[in-house]
Coordinates of C-alpha atoms in Angstrom, one line a residue:
X1 CA 106.5 124.1 184.1
X2 CA 106.8 126.4 181.0
X3 CA 103.6 126.8 178.9
X4 CA 103.6 124.7 175.8
X5 CA 103.9 126.4 172.4
X6 CA 101.3 125.7 169.8
X7 CA 102.6 123.1 167.3
X8 CA 102.8 125.6 164.5
X9 CA 105.1 127.9 166.5
X10 CA 107.8 125.2 166.7
X11 CA 107.4 124.7 162.9
X12 CA 107.9 128.4 162.4
X13 CA 111.0 128.4 164.6
X14 CA 112.6 125.9 162.2
X15 CA 112.2 128.3 159.2
X16 CA 114.2 131.3 158.0
X17 CA 112.5 134.7 158.4
X18 CA 112.7 138.3 157.2
X19 CA 111.0 141.5 158.4
X20 CA 107.7 142.0 156.6
X21 CA 108.6 145.5 155.5
X22 CA 111.9 144.2 153.9
X23 CA 110.5 141.2 152.0
X24 CA 111.0 142.7 148.6
X25 CA 114.7 143.0 149.4
X26 CA 115.5 140.1 151.6
X27 CA 113.4 137.1 150.4
X28 CA 115.4 134.7 148.2
X29 CA 114.9 134.7 144.5
X30 CA 114.0 131.1 144.6
X31 CA 110.8 129.0 144.6
X32 CA 109.2 128.4 148.0
X33 CA 106.4 128.8 150.4
X34 CA 106.0 131.6 152.9
X35 CA 104.0 132.4 156.0
X36 CA 103.2 136.0 157.0
X37 CA 102.9 136.4 160.8
X38 CA 102.4 139.0 163.5
X39 CA 105.0 139.9 166.0
X40 CA 103.5 137.1 168.2
X41 CA 103.9 134.6 165.4
X42 CA 100.2 134.4 164.6
X43 CA 99.9 133.2 161.0
X44 CA 98.1 135.7 158.8
X45 CA 98.7 134.4 155.3
X46 CA 100.3 131.4 153.5
X47 CA 101.5 131.7 149.9
X48 CA 103.9 130.2 147.4
X49 CA 105.9 131.5 144.4
X50 CA 108.5 130.3 142.0
X51 CA 110.5 133.5 142.9
X52 CA 109.5 134.7 146.4
X53 CA 111.4 138.0 146.2
X54 CA 109.8 139.0 142.8
X55 CA 106.4 138.1 144.1
X56 CA 106.7 140.8 146.8
X57 CA 108.6 143.3 144.6
X58 CA 105.7 143.3 142.1
X59 CA 103.2 144.2 144.8
X60 CA 101.7 141.2 146.5
X61 CA 97.9 141.3 146.4
X62 CA 97.7 140.5 150.2
X63 CA 100.3 143.0 151.3
X64 CA 97.8 145.6 152.5
X65 CA 95.4 143.2 154.3
X66 CA 98.5 141.7 156.0
X67 CA 99.7 145.1 157.0
X68 CA 96.3 146.0 158.4
X69 CA 96.3 142.7 160.4
X70 CA 99.7 143.5 162.0
X71 CA 102.2 141.7 159.8
X72 CA 105.7 141.8 161.1
X73 CA 107.6 138.8 159.7
X74 CA 107.6 136.4 156.7
X75 CA 108.9 132.9 157.5
X76 CA 109.9 131.0 154.4
X77 CA 110.9 127.6 153.1
X78 CA 112.8 127.3 149.8
X79 CA 111.8 124.2 147.8
X80 CA 111.0 123.1 144.3
X81 CA 107.4 122.0 145.0
X82 CA 105.9 125.1 146.6
X83 CA 102.3 124.3 145.7
X84 CA 102.3 121.1 147.7
X85 CA 104.1 122.8 150.6
X86 CA 101.5 125.7 150.5
X87 CA 98.7 123.2 150.9
X88 CA 100.4 121.6 153.8
X89 CA 101.2 124.9 155.5
X90 CA 97.6 126.2 155.1
X91 CA 96.4 123.1 156.9
X92 CA 99.0 123.3 159.6
X93 CA 99.0 127.1 160.2
X94 CA 95.4 127.9 159.5
X95 CA 96.1 131.5 158.5
X96 CA 93.8 134.4 159.3
X97 CA 93.6 135.7 155.7

């Protein structure tokens, strides 16, 4: 029998993602919530923005701590209520930072 994935990993698999080091170029210019993870999909940080790409282009305040913790991907969900989604994702993913 294959080992079971933690519940948050199956939630991550349902989301779009971009490489962490290309977030400022590849994240959509739309409102949404994002989860920064390691290569092993360990959640490091959850955030939200009305324009995700601009948030990272302007120099995100958690970029350096995320890099130091091994950030490799940003999973994201585009929606018009990112604040509520952020609250839910923090509870579900329990990020490191």
